[in-house]
Amino acid sequence: MSGILYEEASLATFLFVTVILGGAGAWMTGRACAMTWRPFYLLLFYLLLLSLGVRFIHFSLFQATLLSVHYWIVDAIFVLAVGSIAYRYTRTNQMVSQYYWLYAKSGPFAWRSI
């Protein structure tokens, strides 16, 4: 997988920076956007900025390529996936708890009308 998903010599570097740091940042960004009732398109903008930050951490700490579109897309896809999941999960809990007379939970990411 080296060369396809990550360019560092070690998988641990990719897991630490992209999965742990980037994933935690994406989860908190998605959660914050949902809790403040921001629209989804704004979340996408924030997550793309976060993916650039993840790419910069790879560059500054582990001498990876900064302006690599291929590896930035890998980071962006992961960050967008985690952030979108967090947004939808938080929004579902929000809708069910704040409008309990209108909606019931129909799964971790969806609600239904009562």
PDB file of N, CA and C in Angstrom:
ATOM      1  N   MET A   1       0.804  -1.190   0.000  1.00  0.00           N
ATOM      2  CA  MET A   1       0.000   0.000   0.000  1.00  0.00           C
ATOM      3  C   MET A   1       0.854   1.265   0.000  1.00  0.00           C
ATOM      4  N   SER A   2       2.129   1.102   0.372  1.00  0.00           N
ATOM      5  CA  SER A   2       3.008   2.262   0.344  1.00  0.00           C
ATOM      6  C   SER A   2       3.105   2.777  -1.082  1.00  0.00           C
ATOM      7  N   GLY A   3       2.874   4.048  -1.244  1.00  0.00           N
ATOM      8  CA  GLY A   3       2.884   4.648  -2.564  1.00  0.00           C
ATOM      9  C   GLY A   3       1.493   4.885  -3.104  1.00  0.00           C
ATOM     10  N   ILE A   4       0.520   4.130  -2.628  1.00  0.00           N
ATOM     11  CA  ILE A   4      -0.856   4.336  -3.071  1.00  0.00           C
ATOM     12  C   ILE A   4      -1.586   5.244  -2.087  1.00  0.00           C
ATOM     13  N   LEU A   5      -1.544   4.892  -0.808  1.00  0.00           N
ATOM     14  CA  LEU A   5      -2.238   5.679   0.210  1.00  0.00           C
ATOM     15  C   LEU A   5      -1.322   6.642   0.952  1.00  0.00           C
ATOM     16  N   TYR A   6      -0.063   6.296   1.078  1.00  0.00           N
ATOM     17  CA  TYR A   6       0.845   7.154   1.830  1.00  0.00           C
ATOM     18  C   TYR A   6       2.235   7.069   1.204  1.00  0.00           C
ATOM     19  N   GLU A   7       3.008   8.131   1.420  1.00  0.00           N
ATOM     20  CA  GLU A   7       4.337   8.176   0.830  1.00  0.00           C
ATOM     21  C   GLU A   7       5.449   8.028   1.861  1.00  0.00           C
ATOM     22  N   GLU A   8       5.106   8.003   3.133  1.00  0.00           N
ATOM     23  CA  GLU A   8       6.115   7.878   4.166  1.00  0.00           C
ATOM     24  C   GLU A   8       6.663   6.447   4.187  1.00  0.00           C
ATOM     25  N   ALA A   9       7.783   6.289   4.866  1.00  0.00           N
ATOM     26  CA  ALA A   9       8.415   4.971   4.939  1.00  0.00           C
ATOM     27  C   ALA A   9       7.644   4.013   5.836  1.00  0.00           C
ATOM     28  N   SER A  10       6.816   4.557   6.719  1.00  0.00           N
ATOM     29  CA  SER A  10       6.138   3.731   7.707  1.00  0.00           C
ATOM     30  C   SER A  10       4.628   3.942   7.649  1.00  0.00           C
ATOM     31  N   LEU A  11       3.889   2.862   7.813  1.00  0.00           N
ATOM     32  CA  LEU A  11       2.430   2.947   7.886  1.00  0.00           C
ATOM     33  C   LEU A  11       2.002   3.655   9.166  1.00  0.00           C
ATOM     34  N   ALA A  12       2.812   3.544  10.217  1.00  0.00           N
ATOM     35  CA  ALA A  12       2.479   4.175  11.495  1.00  0.00           C
ATOM     36  C   ALA A  12       2.386   5.698  11.359  1.00  0.00           C
ATOM     37  N   THR A  13       3.220   6.276  10.530  1.00  0.00           N
ATOM     38  CA  THR A  13       3.174   7.729  10.309  1.00  0.00           C
ATOM     39  C   THR A  13       1.852   8.122   9.676  1.00  0.00           C
ATOM     40  N   PHE A  14       1.445   7.396   8.650  1.00  0.00           N
ATOM     41  CA  PHE A  14       0.165   7.669   7.995  1.00  0.00           C
ATOM     42  C   PHE A  14      -0.991   7.489   8.980  1.00  0.00           C
ATOM     43  N   LEU A  15      -0.951   6.415   9.760  1.00  0.00           N
ATOM     44  CA  LEU A  15      -2.030   6.171  10.720  1.00  0.00           C
ATOM     45  C   LEU A  15      -2.090   7.259  11.777  1.00  0.00           C
ATOM     46  N   PHE A  16      -0.940   7.696  12.251  1.00  0.00           N
ATOM     47  CA  PHE A  16      -0.929   8.720  13.285  1.00  0.00           C
ATOM     48  C   PHE A  16      -1.433  10.066  12.768  1.00  0.00           C
ATOM     49  N   VAL A  17      -0.888  10.520  11.653  1.00  0.00           N
ATOM     50  CA  VAL A  17      -1.218  11.864  11.176  1.00  0.00           C
ATOM     51  C   VAL A  17      -2.601  11.908  10.538  1.00  0.00           C
ATOM     52  N   THR A  18      -2.853  11.039   9.571  1.00  0.00           N
ATOM     53  CA  THR A  18      -4.107  11.118   8.834  1.00  0.00           C
ATOM     54  C   THR A  18      -5.267  10.532   9.620  1.00  0.00           C
ATOM     55  N   VAL A  19      -5.084   9.318  10.130  1.00  0.00           N
ATOM     56  CA  VAL A  19      -6.213   8.641  10.768  1.00  0.00           C
ATOM     57  C   VAL A  19      -6.492   9.198  12.160  1.00  0.00           C
ATOM     58  N   ILE A  20      -5.471   9.324  12.986  1.00  0.00           N
ATOM     59  CA  ILE A  20      -5.717   9.763  14.369  1.00  0.00           C
ATOM     60  C   ILE A  20      -5.883  11.283  14.451  1.00  0.00           C
ATOM     61  N   LEU A  21      -4.879  12.031  13.999  1.00  0.00           N
ATOM     62  CA  LEU A  21      -4.976  13.492  14.101  1.00  0.00           C
ATOM     63  C   LEU A  21      -6.028  14.068  13.156  1.00  0.00           C
ATOM     64  N   GLY A  22      -5.967  13.676  11.896  1.00  0.00           N
ATOM     65  CA  GLY A  22      -6.942  14.177  10.931  1.00  0.00           C
ATOM     66  C   GLY A  22      -8.348  13.702  11.226  1.00  0.00           C
ATOM     67  N   GLY A  23      -8.481  12.432  11.632  1.00  0.00           N
ATOM     68  CA  GLY A  23      -9.802  11.895  11.964  1.00  0.00           C
ATOM     69  C   GLY A  23     -10.416  12.572  13.177  1.00  0.00           C
ATOM     70  N   ALA A  24      -9.606  12.814  14.200  1.00  0.00           N
ATOM     71  CA  ALA A  24     -10.117  13.500  15.395  1.00  0.00           C
ATOM     72  C   ALA A  24     -10.527  14.938  15.062  1.00  0.00           C
ATOM     73  N   GLY A  25      -9.709  15.611  14.274  1.00  0.00           N
ATOM     74  CA  GLY A  25     -10.059  16.970  13.863  1.00  0.00           C
ATOM     75  C   GLY A  25     -11.317  17.003  13.011  1.00  0.00           C
ATOM     76  N   ALA A  26     -11.454  16.026  12.118  1.00  0.00           N
ATOM     77  CA  ALA A  26     -12.643  15.960  11.265  1.00  0.00           C
ATOM     78  C   ALA A  26     -13.889  15.647  12.086  1.00  0.00           C
ATOM     79  N   TRP A  27     -13.769  14.742  13.062  1.00  0.00           N
ATOM     80  CA  TRP A  27     -14.914  14.412  13.912  1.00  0.00           C
ATOM     81  C   TRP A  27     -15.372  15.649  14.687  1.00  0.00           C
ATOM     82  N   MET A  28     -14.440  16.376  15.251  1.00  0.00           N
ATOM     83  CA  MET A  28     -14.798  17.564  16.021  1.00  0.00           C
ATOM     84  C   MET A  28     -15.342  18.678  15.130  1.00  0.00           C
ATOM     85  N   THR A  29     -14.836  18.801  13.920  1.00  0.00           N
ATOM     86  CA  THR A  29     -15.352  19.795  12.986  1.00  0.00           C
ATOM     87  C   THR A  29     -16.774  19.465  12.571  1.00  0.00           C
ATOM     88  N   GLY A  30     -17.022  18.203  12.243  1.00  0.00           N
ATOM     89  CA  GLY A  30     -18.374  17.791  11.882  1.00  0.00           C
ATOM     90  C   GLY A  30     -19.351  17.970  13.022  1.00  0.00           C
ATOM     91  N   ARG A  31     -18.920  17.617  14.202  1.00  0.00           N
ATOM     92  CA  ARG A  31     -19.769  17.770  15.394  1.00  0.00           C
ATOM     93  C   ARG A  31     -20.068  19.242  15.672  1.00  0.00           C
ATOM     94  N   ALA A  32     -19.058  20.094  15.561  1.00  0.00           N
ATOM     95  CA  ALA A  32     -19.243  21.531  15.828  1.00  0.00           C
ATOM     96  C   ALA A  32     -20.175  22.165  14.807  1.00  0.00           C
ATOM     97  N   CYS A  33     -20.027  21.798  13.539  1.00  0.00           N
ATOM     98  CA  CYS A  33     -20.912  22.360  12.508  1.00  0.00           C
ATOM     99  C   CYS A  33     -22.353  21.920  12.725  1.00  0.00           C
ATOM    100  N   ALA A  34     -22.555  20.686  13.122  1.00  0.00           N
ATOM    101  CA  ALA A  34     -23.921  20.211  13.369  1.00  0.00           C
ATOM    102  C   ALA A  34     -24.517  20.874  14.603  1.00  0.00           C
ATOM    103  N   MET A  35     -23.728  21.020  15.654  1.00  0.00           N
ATOM    104  CA  MET A  35     -24.247  21.604  16.892  1.00  0.00           C
ATOM    105  C   MET A  35     -24.589  23.079  16.746  1.00  0.00           C
ATOM    106  N   THR A  36     -23.949  23.765  15.823  1.00  0.00           N
ATOM    107  CA  THR A  36     -24.239  25.182  15.613  1.00  0.00           C
ATOM    108  C   THR A  36     -25.172  25.400  14.425  1.00  0.00           C
ATOM    109  N   TRP A  37     -25.774  24.331  13.926  1.00  0.00           N
ATOM    110  CA  TRP A  37     -26.770  24.366  12.850  1.00  0.00           C
ATOM    111  C   TRP A  37     -26.226  24.969  11.559  1.00  0.00           C
ATOM    112  N   ARG A  38     -24.966  24.756  11.281  1.00  0.00           N
ATOM    113  CA  ARG A  38     -24.389  25.244  10.030  1.00  0.00           C
ATOM    114  C   ARG A  38     -24.760  24.301   8.892  1.00  0.00           C
ATOM    115  N   PRO A  39     -24.856  24.820   7.679  1.00  0.00           N
ATOM    116  CA  PRO A  39     -25.211  23.960   6.540  1.00  0.00           C
ATOM    117  C   PRO A  39     -24.059  23.023   6.164  1.00  0.00           C
ATOM    118  N   PHE A  40     -24.408  21.964   5.450  1.00  0.00           N
ATOM    119  CA  PHE A  40     -23.433  20.941   5.098  1.00  0.00           C
ATOM    120  C   PHE A  40     -22.347  21.469   4.171  1.00  0.00           C
ATOM    121  N   TYR A  41     -22.688  22.380   3.263  1.00  0.00           N
ATOM    122  CA  TYR A  41     -21.670  22.897   2.339  1.00  0.00           C
ATOM    123  C   TYR A  41     -20.576  23.651   3.074  1.00  0.00           C
ATOM    124  N   LEU A  42     -20.899  24.282   4.178  1.00  0.00           N
ATOM    125  CA  LEU A  42     -19.885  24.964   4.970  1.00  0.00           C
ATOM    126  C   LEU A  42     -18.959  23.953   5.646  1.00  0.00           C
ATOM    127  N   LEU A  43     -19.535  22.832   6.076  1.00  0.00           N
ATOM    128  CA  LEU A  43     -18.725  21.753   6.634  1.00  0.00           C
ATOM    129  C   LEU A  43     -17.723  21.252   5.597  1.00  0.00           C
ATOM    130  N   LEU A  44     -18.155  21.092   4.360  1.00  0.00           N
ATOM    131  CA  LEU A  44     -17.244  20.631   3.311  1.00  0.00           C
ATOM    132  C   LEU A  44     -16.074  21.593   3.135  1.00  0.00           C
ATOM    133  N   PHE A  45     -16.346  22.887   3.181  1.00  0.00           N
ATOM    134  CA  PHE A  45     -15.284  23.885   3.081  1.00  0.00           C
ATOM    135  C   PHE A  45     -14.294  23.747   4.237  1.00  0.00           C
ATOM    136  N   TYR A  46     -14.808  23.631   5.450  1.00  0.00           N
ATOM    137  CA  TYR A  46     -13.936  23.489   6.622  1.00  0.00           C
ATOM    138  C   TYR A  46     -13.099  22.217   6.544  1.00  0.00           C
ATOM    139  N   LEU A  47     -13.699  21.138   6.074  1.00  0.00           N
ATOM    140  CA  LEU A  47     -12.969  19.877   5.999  1.00  0.00           C
ATOM    141  C   LEU A  47     -11.893  19.909   4.914  1.00  0.00           C
ATOM    142  N   LEU A  48     -12.136  20.611   3.832  1.00  0.00           N
ATOM    143  CA  LEU A  48     -11.090  20.751   2.825  1.00  0.00           C
ATOM    144  C   LEU A  48      -9.909  21.560   3.365  1.00  0.00           C
ATOM    145  N   LEU A  49     -10.204  22.573   4.148  1.00  0.00           N
ATOM    146  CA  LEU A  49      -9.118  23.312   4.806  1.00  0.00           C
ATOM    147  C   LEU A  49      -8.360  22.418   5.790  1.00  0.00           C
ATOM    148  N   LEU A  50      -9.088  21.597   6.517  1.00  0.00           N
ATOM    149  CA  LEU A  50      -8.456  20.667   7.457  1.00  0.00           C
ATOM    150  C   LEU A  50      -7.572  19.668   6.723  1.00  0.00           C
ATOM    151  N   SER A  51      -8.009  19.207   5.563  1.00  0.00           N
ATOM    152  CA  SER A  51      -7.183  18.260   4.806  1.00  0.00           C
ATOM    153  C   SER A  51      -5.875  18.911   4.341  1.00  0.00           C
ATOM    154  N   LEU A  52      -5.920  20.192   4.048  1.00  0.00           N
ATOM    155  CA  LEU A  52      -4.672  20.904   3.729  1.00  0.00           C
ATOM    156  C   LEU A  52      -3.763  20.975   4.956  1.00  0.00           C
ATOM    157  N   GLY A  53      -4.357  21.141   6.125  1.00  0.00           N
ATOM    158  CA  GLY A  53      -3.576  21.135   7.361  1.00  0.00           C
ATOM    159  C   GLY A  53      -2.946  19.780   7.638  1.00  0.00           C
ATOM    160  N   VAL A  54      -3.676  18.717   7.376  1.00  0.00           N
ATOM    161  CA  VAL A  54      -3.131  17.367   7.544  1.00  0.00           C
ATOM    162  C   VAL A  54      -1.966  17.154   6.585  1.00  0.00           C
ATOM    163  N   ARG A  55      -2.122  17.616   5.359  1.00  0.00           N
ATOM    164  CA  ARG A  55      -1.037  17.495   4.373  1.00  0.00           C
ATOM    165  C   ARG A  55       0.185  18.290   4.836  1.00  0.00           C
ATOM    166  N   PHE A  56      -0.044  19.470   5.445  1.00  0.00           N
ATOM    167  CA  PHE A  56       1.070  20.278   5.941  1.00  0.00           C
ATOM    168  C   PHE A  56       1.790  19.580   7.090  1.00  0.00           C
ATOM    169  N   ILE A  57       1.058  18.889   7.955  1.00  0.00           N
ATOM    170  CA  ILE A  57       1.708  18.146   9.045  1.00  0.00           C
ATOM    171  C   ILE A  57       2.593  17.042   8.474  1.00  0.00           C
ATOM    172  N   HIS A  58       2.110  16.336   7.453  1.00  0.00           N
ATOM    173  CA  HIS A  58       2.941  15.328   6.791  1.00  0.00           C
ATOM    174  C   HIS A  58       4.233  15.965   6.267  1.00  0.00           C
ATOM    175  N   PHE A  59       4.091  17.126   5.658  1.00  0.00           N
ATOM    176  CA  PHE A  59       5.239  17.820   5.074  1.00  0.00           C
ATOM    177  C   PHE A  59       6.207  18.326   6.141  1.00  0.00           C
ATOM    178  N   SER A  60       5.681  18.994   7.150  1.00  0.00           N
ATOM    179  CA  SER A  60       6.560  19.662   8.112  1.00  0.00           C
ATOM    180  C   SER A  60       7.230  18.703   9.097  1.00  0.00           C
ATOM    181  N   LEU A  61       6.555  17.638   9.467  1.00  0.00           N
ATOM    182  CA  LEU A  61       7.136  16.735  10.462  1.00  0.00           C
ATOM    183  C   LEU A  61       7.834  15.517   9.863  1.00  0.00           C
ATOM    184  N   PHE A  62       7.374  15.073   8.691  1.00  0.00           N
ATOM    185  CA  PHE A  62       7.877  13.815   8.149  1.00  0.00           C
ATOM    186  C   PHE A  62       8.444  13.952   6.737  1.00  0.00           C
ATOM    187  N   GLN A  63       8.743  15.148   6.284  1.00  0.00           N
ATOM    188  CA  GLN A  63       9.373  15.440   5.003  1.00  0.00           C
ATOM    189  C   GLN A  63       8.629  14.826   3.816  1.00  0.00           C
ATOM    190  N   ALA A  64       7.322  14.816   3.865  1.00  0.00           N
ATOM    191  CA  ALA A  64       6.525  14.356   2.725  1.00  0.00           C
ATOM    192  C   ALA A  64       6.363  15.511   1.743  1.00  0.00           C
ATOM    193  N   THR A  65       5.825  15.209   0.586  1.00  0.00           N
ATOM    194  CA  THR A  65       5.621  16.232  -0.432  1.00  0.00           C
ATOM    195  C   THR A  65       4.415  17.093  -0.064  1.00  0.00           C
ATOM    196  N   LEU A  66       4.600  18.409  -0.048  1.00  0.00           N
ATOM    197  CA  LEU A  66       3.510  19.306   0.332  1.00  0.00           C
ATOM    198  C   LEU A  66       2.474  19.428  -0.775  1.00  0.00           C
ATOM    199  N   LEU A  67       2.904  19.670  -1.981  1.00  0.00           N
ATOM    200  CA  LEU A  67       1.989  19.941  -3.086  1.00  0.00           C
ATOM    201  C   LEU A  67       1.739  18.699  -3.935  1.00  0.00           C
ATOM    202  N   SER A  68       1.455  17.604  -3.290  1.00  0.00           N
ATOM    203  CA  SER A  68       1.126  16.372  -3.993  1.00  0.00           C
ATOM    204  C   SER A  68      -0.394  16.224  -4.040  1.00  0.00           C
ATOM    205  N   VAL A  69      -0.965  16.344  -5.220  1.00  0.00           N
ATOM    206  CA  VAL A  69      -2.419  16.263  -5.363  1.00  0.00           C
ATOM    207  C   VAL A  69      -2.912  14.867  -5.009  1.00  0.00           C
ATOM    208  N   HIS A  70      -2.155  13.849  -5.399  1.00  0.00           N
ATOM    209  CA  HIS A  70      -2.560  12.467  -5.136  1.00  0.00           C
ATOM    210  C   HIS A  70      -2.732  12.203  -3.638  1.00  0.00           C
ATOM    211  N   TYR A  71      -1.741  12.545  -2.845  1.00  0.00           N
ATOM    212  CA  TYR A  71      -1.807  12.273  -1.406  1.00  0.00           C
ATOM    213  C   TYR A  71      -2.754  13.237  -0.693  1.00  0.00           C
ATOM    214  N   TRP A  72      -2.913  14.446  -1.214  1.00  0.00           N
ATOM    215  CA  TRP A  72      -3.901  15.358  -0.646  1.00  0.00           C
ATOM    216  C   TRP A  72      -5.314  14.803  -0.853  1.00  0.00           C
ATOM    217  N   ILE A  73      -5.567  14.211  -2.001  1.00  0.00           N
ATOM    218  CA  ILE A  73      -6.892  13.615  -2.248  1.00  0.00           C
ATOM    219  C   ILE A  73      -7.148  12.465  -1.281  1.00  0.00           C
ATOM    220  N   VAL A  74      -6.132  11.653  -1.009  1.00  0.00           N
ATOM    221  CA  VAL A  74      -6.287  10.561  -0.033  1.00  0.00           C
ATOM    222  C   VAL A  74      -6.637  11.137   1.336  1.00  0.00           C
ATOM    223  N   ASP A  75      -5.908  12.150   1.762  1.00  0.00           N
ATOM    224  CA  ASP A  75      -6.193  12.791   3.053  1.00  0.00           C
ATOM    225  C   ASP A  75      -7.580  13.421   3.046  1.00  0.00           C
ATOM    226  N   ALA A  76      -7.930  14.092   1.951  1.00  0.00           N
ATOM    227  CA  ALA A  76      -9.223  14.779   1.874  1.00  0.00           C
ATOM    228  C   ALA A  76     -10.381  13.791   1.901  1.00  0.00           C
ATOM    229  N   ILE A  77     -10.267  12.680   1.210  1.00  0.00           N
ATOM    230  CA  ILE A  77     -11.343  11.680   1.216  1.00  0.00           C
ATOM    231  C   ILE A  77     -11.570  11.154   2.623  1.00  0.00           C
ATOM    232  N   PHE A  78     -10.489  10.842   3.325  1.00  0.00           N
ATOM    233  CA  PHE A  78     -10.640  10.325   4.689  1.00  0.00           C
ATOM    234  C   PHE A  78     -11.250  11.374   5.617  1.00  0.00           C
ATOM    235  N   VAL A  79     -10.756  12.588   5.552  1.00  0.00           N
ATOM    236  CA  VAL A  79     -11.254  13.661   6.418  1.00  0.00           C
ATOM    237  C   VAL A  79     -12.722  13.971   6.094  1.00  0.00           C
ATOM    238  N   LEU A  80     -13.069  14.005   4.818  1.00  0.00           N
ATOM    239  CA  LEU A  80     -14.460  14.265   4.427  1.00  0.00           C
ATOM    240  C   LEU A  80     -15.386  13.144   4.892  1.00  0.00           C
ATOM    241  N   ALA A  81     -14.931  11.916   4.824  1.00  0.00           N
ATOM    242  CA  ALA A  81     -15.770  10.792   5.266  1.00  0.00           C
ATOM    243  C   ALA A  81     -16.024  10.860   6.769  1.00  0.00           C
ATOM    244  N   VAL A  82     -14.980  11.052   7.551  1.00  0.00           N
ATOM    245  CA  VAL A  82     -15.138  11.099   9.012  1.00  0.00           C
ATOM    246  C   VAL A  82     -15.956  12.318   9.436  1.00  0.00           C
ATOM    247  N   GLY A  83     -15.687  13.465   8.852  1.00  0.00           N
ATOM    248  CA  GLY A  83     -16.433  14.678   9.190  1.00  0.00           C
ATOM    249  C   GLY A  83     -17.902  14.581   8.822  1.00  0.00           C
ATOM    250  N   SER A  84     -18.200  13.979   7.684  1.00  0.00           N
ATOM    251  CA  SER A  84     -19.602  13.812   7.270  1.00  0.00           C
ATOM    252  C   SER A  84     -20.347  12.844   8.181  1.00  0.00           C
ATOM    253  N   ILE A  85     -19.686  11.778   8.588  1.00  0.00           N
ATOM    254  CA  ILE A  85     -20.303  10.832   9.521  1.00  0.00           C
ATOM    255  C   ILE A  85     -20.598  11.512  10.853  1.00  0.00           C
ATOM    256  N   ALA A  86     -19.641  12.283  11.352  1.00  0.00           N
ATOM    257  CA  ALA A  86     -19.842  12.985  12.622  1.00  0.00           C
ATOM    258  C   ALA A  86     -20.966  14.002  12.518  1.00  0.00           C
ATOM    259  N   TYR A  87     -21.038  14.703  11.405  1.00  0.00           N
ATOM    260  CA  TYR A  87     -22.090  15.699  11.198  1.00  0.00           C
ATOM    261  C   TYR A  87     -23.467  15.034  11.223  1.00  0.00           C
ATOM    262  N   ARG A  88     -23.612  13.971  10.481  1.00  0.00           N
ATOM    263  CA  ARG A  88     -24.913  13.305  10.391  1.00  0.00           C
ATOM    264  C   ARG A  88     -25.295  12.645  11.719  1.00  0.00           C
ATOM    265  N   TYR A  89     -24.333  12.041  12.398  1.00  0.00           N
ATOM    266  CA  TYR A  89     -24.601  11.409  13.687  1.00  0.00           C
ATOM    267  C   TYR A  89     -25.053  12.452  14.717  1.00  0.00           C
ATOM    268  N   THR A  90     -24.354  13.575  14.767  1.00  0.00           N
ATOM    269  CA  THR A  90     -24.711  14.637  15.713  1.00  0.00           C
ATOM    270  C   THR A  90     -26.047  15.266  15.356  1.00  0.00           C
ATOM    271  N   ARG A  91     -26.289  15.503  14.069  1.00  0.00           N
ATOM    272  CA  ARG A  91     -27.548  16.111  13.643  1.00  0.00           C
ATOM    273  C   ARG A  91     -28.726  15.191  13.961  1.00  0.00           C
ATOM    274  N   THR A  92     -28.549  13.890  13.804  1.00  0.00           N
ATOM    275  CA  THR A  92     -29.615  12.943  14.139  1.00  0.00           C
ATOM    276  C   THR A  92     -29.942  13.008  15.622  1.00  0.00           C
ATOM    277  N   ASN A  93     -28.933  12.974  16.464  1.00  0.00           N
ATOM    278  CA  ASN A  93     -29.171  13.068  17.908  1.00  0.00           C
ATOM    279  C   ASN A  93     -29.795  14.404  18.284  1.00  0.00           C
ATOM    280  N   GLN A  94     -29.407  15.443  17.597  1.00  0.00           N
ATOM    281  CA  GLN A  94     -29.955  16.775  17.838  1.00  0.00           C
ATOM    282  C   GLN A  94     -31.442  16.831  17.498  1.00  0.00           C
ATOM    283  N   MET A  95     -31.795  16.345  16.337  1.00  0.00           N
ATOM    284  CA  MET A  95     -33.189  16.384  15.901  1.00  0.00           C
ATOM    285  C   MET A  95     -34.078  15.553  16.805  1.00  0.00           C
ATOM    286  N   VAL A  96     -33.593  14.389  17.204  1.00  0.00           N
ATOM    287  CA  VAL A  96     -34.390  13.501  18.041  1.00  0.00           C
ATOM    288  C   VAL A  96     -34.544  14.046  19.453  1.00  0.00           C
ATOM    289  N   SER A  97     -33.510  14.691  19.977  1.00  0.00           N
ATOM    290  CA  SER A  97     -33.609  15.206  21.350  1.00  0.00           C
ATOM    291  C   SER A  97     -34.339  16.542  21.415  1.00  0.00           C
ATOM    292  N   GLN A  98     -34.157  17.414  20.437  1.00  0.00           N
ATOM    293  CA  GLN A  98     -34.790  18.727  20.502  1.00  0.00           C
ATOM    294  C   GLN A  98     -36.226  18.722  19.987  1.00  0.00           C
ATOM    295  N   TYR A  99     -36.531  17.827  19.078  1.00  0.00           N
ATOM    296  CA  TYR A  99     -37.875  17.735  18.521  1.00  0.00           C
ATOM    297  C   TYR A  99     -38.434  16.342  18.766  1.00  0.00           C
ATOM    298  N   TYR A 100     -38.427  15.925  20.024  1.00  0.00           N
ATOM    299  CA  TYR A 100     -38.827  14.562  20.384  1.00  0.00           C
ATOM    300  C   TYR A 100     -40.294  14.290  20.075  1.00  0.00           C
ATOM    301  N   TRP A 101     -41.128  15.307  19.986  1.00  0.00           N
ATOM    302  CA  TRP A 101     -42.536  15.102  19.674  1.00  0.00           C
ATOM    303  C   TRP A 101     -42.771  14.926  18.162  1.00  0.00           C
ATOM    304  N   LEU A 102     -41.774  15.257  17.349  1.00  0.00           N
ATOM    305  CA  LEU A 102     -41.910  15.141  15.896  1.00  0.00           C
ATOM    306  C   LEU A 102     -41.138  13.975  15.300  1.00  0.00           C
ATOM    307  N   TYR A 103     -39.965  13.667  15.881  1.00  0.00           N
ATOM    308  CA  TYR A 103     -39.069  12.705  15.251  1.00  0.00           C
ATOM    309  C   TYR A 103     -38.648  11.613  16.223  1.00  0.00           C
ATOM    310  N   ALA A 104     -38.414  10.446  15.670  1.00  0.00           N
ATOM    311  CA  ALA A 104     -37.847   9.318  16.405  1.00  0.00           C
ATOM    312  C   ALA A 104     -36.634   8.826  15.620  1.00  0.00           C
ATOM    313  N   LYS A 105     -35.704   8.253  16.336  1.00  0.00           N
ATOM    314  CA  LYS A 105     -34.487   7.767  15.702  1.00  0.00           C
ATOM    315  C   LYS A 105     -34.791   6.488  14.921  1.00  0.00           C
ATOM    316  N   SER A 106     -34.327   6.407  13.686  1.00  0.00           N
ATOM    317  CA  SER A 106     -34.507   5.194  12.901  1.00  0.00           C
ATOM    318  C   SER A 106     -33.162   4.558  12.557  1.00  0.00           C
ATOM    319  N   GLY A 107     -32.134   4.967  13.218  1.00  0.00           N
ATOM    320  CA  GLY A 107     -30.779   4.458  13.021  1.00  0.00           C
ATOM    321  C   GLY A 107     -29.795   5.480  13.545  1.00  0.00           C
ATOM    322  N   PRO A 108     -28.528   5.183  13.505  1.00  0.00           N
ATOM    323  CA  PRO A 108     -27.553   6.148  14.034  1.00  0.00           C
ATOM    324  C   PRO A 108     -27.418   7.404  13.169  1.00  0.00           C
ATOM    325  N   PHE A 109     -27.857   7.340  11.907  1.00  0.00           N
ATOM    326  CA  PHE A 109     -27.677   8.479  10.999  1.00  0.00           C
ATOM    327  C   PHE A 109     -28.987   8.987  10.396  1.00  0.00           C
ATOM    328  N   ALA A 110     -30.109   8.567  10.913  1.00  0.00           N
ATOM    329  CA  ALA A 110     -31.384   8.981  10.302  1.00  0.00           C
ATOM    330  C   ALA A 110     -32.461   9.090  11.367  1.00  0.00           C
ATOM    331  N   TRP A 111     -33.465   9.891  11.069  1.00  0.00           N
ATOM    332  CA  TRP A 111     -34.635  10.019  11.918  1.00  0.00           C
ATOM    333  C   TRP A 111     -35.871   9.913  11.039  1.00  0.00           C
ATOM    334  N   ARG A 112     -36.992   9.651  11.689  1.00  0.00           N
ATOM    335  CA  ARG A 112     -38.256   9.516  10.957  1.00  0.00           C
ATOM    336  C   ARG A 112     -39.324  10.299  11.709  1.00  0.00           C
ATOM    337  N   SER A 113     -40.381  10.656  11.005  1.00  0.00           N
ATOM    338  CA  SER A 113     -41.502  11.348  11.639  1.00  0.00           C
ATOM    339  C   SER A 113     -42.305  10.360  12.464  1.00  0.00           C
ATOM    340  N   ILE A 114     -42.839  10.864  13.549  1.00  0.00           N
ATOM    341  CA  ILE A 114     -43.659  10.008  14.403  1.00  0.00           C
ATOM    342  C   ILE A 114     -45.072   9.962  13.866  1.00  0.00           C
TER     343      ILE A 114
END
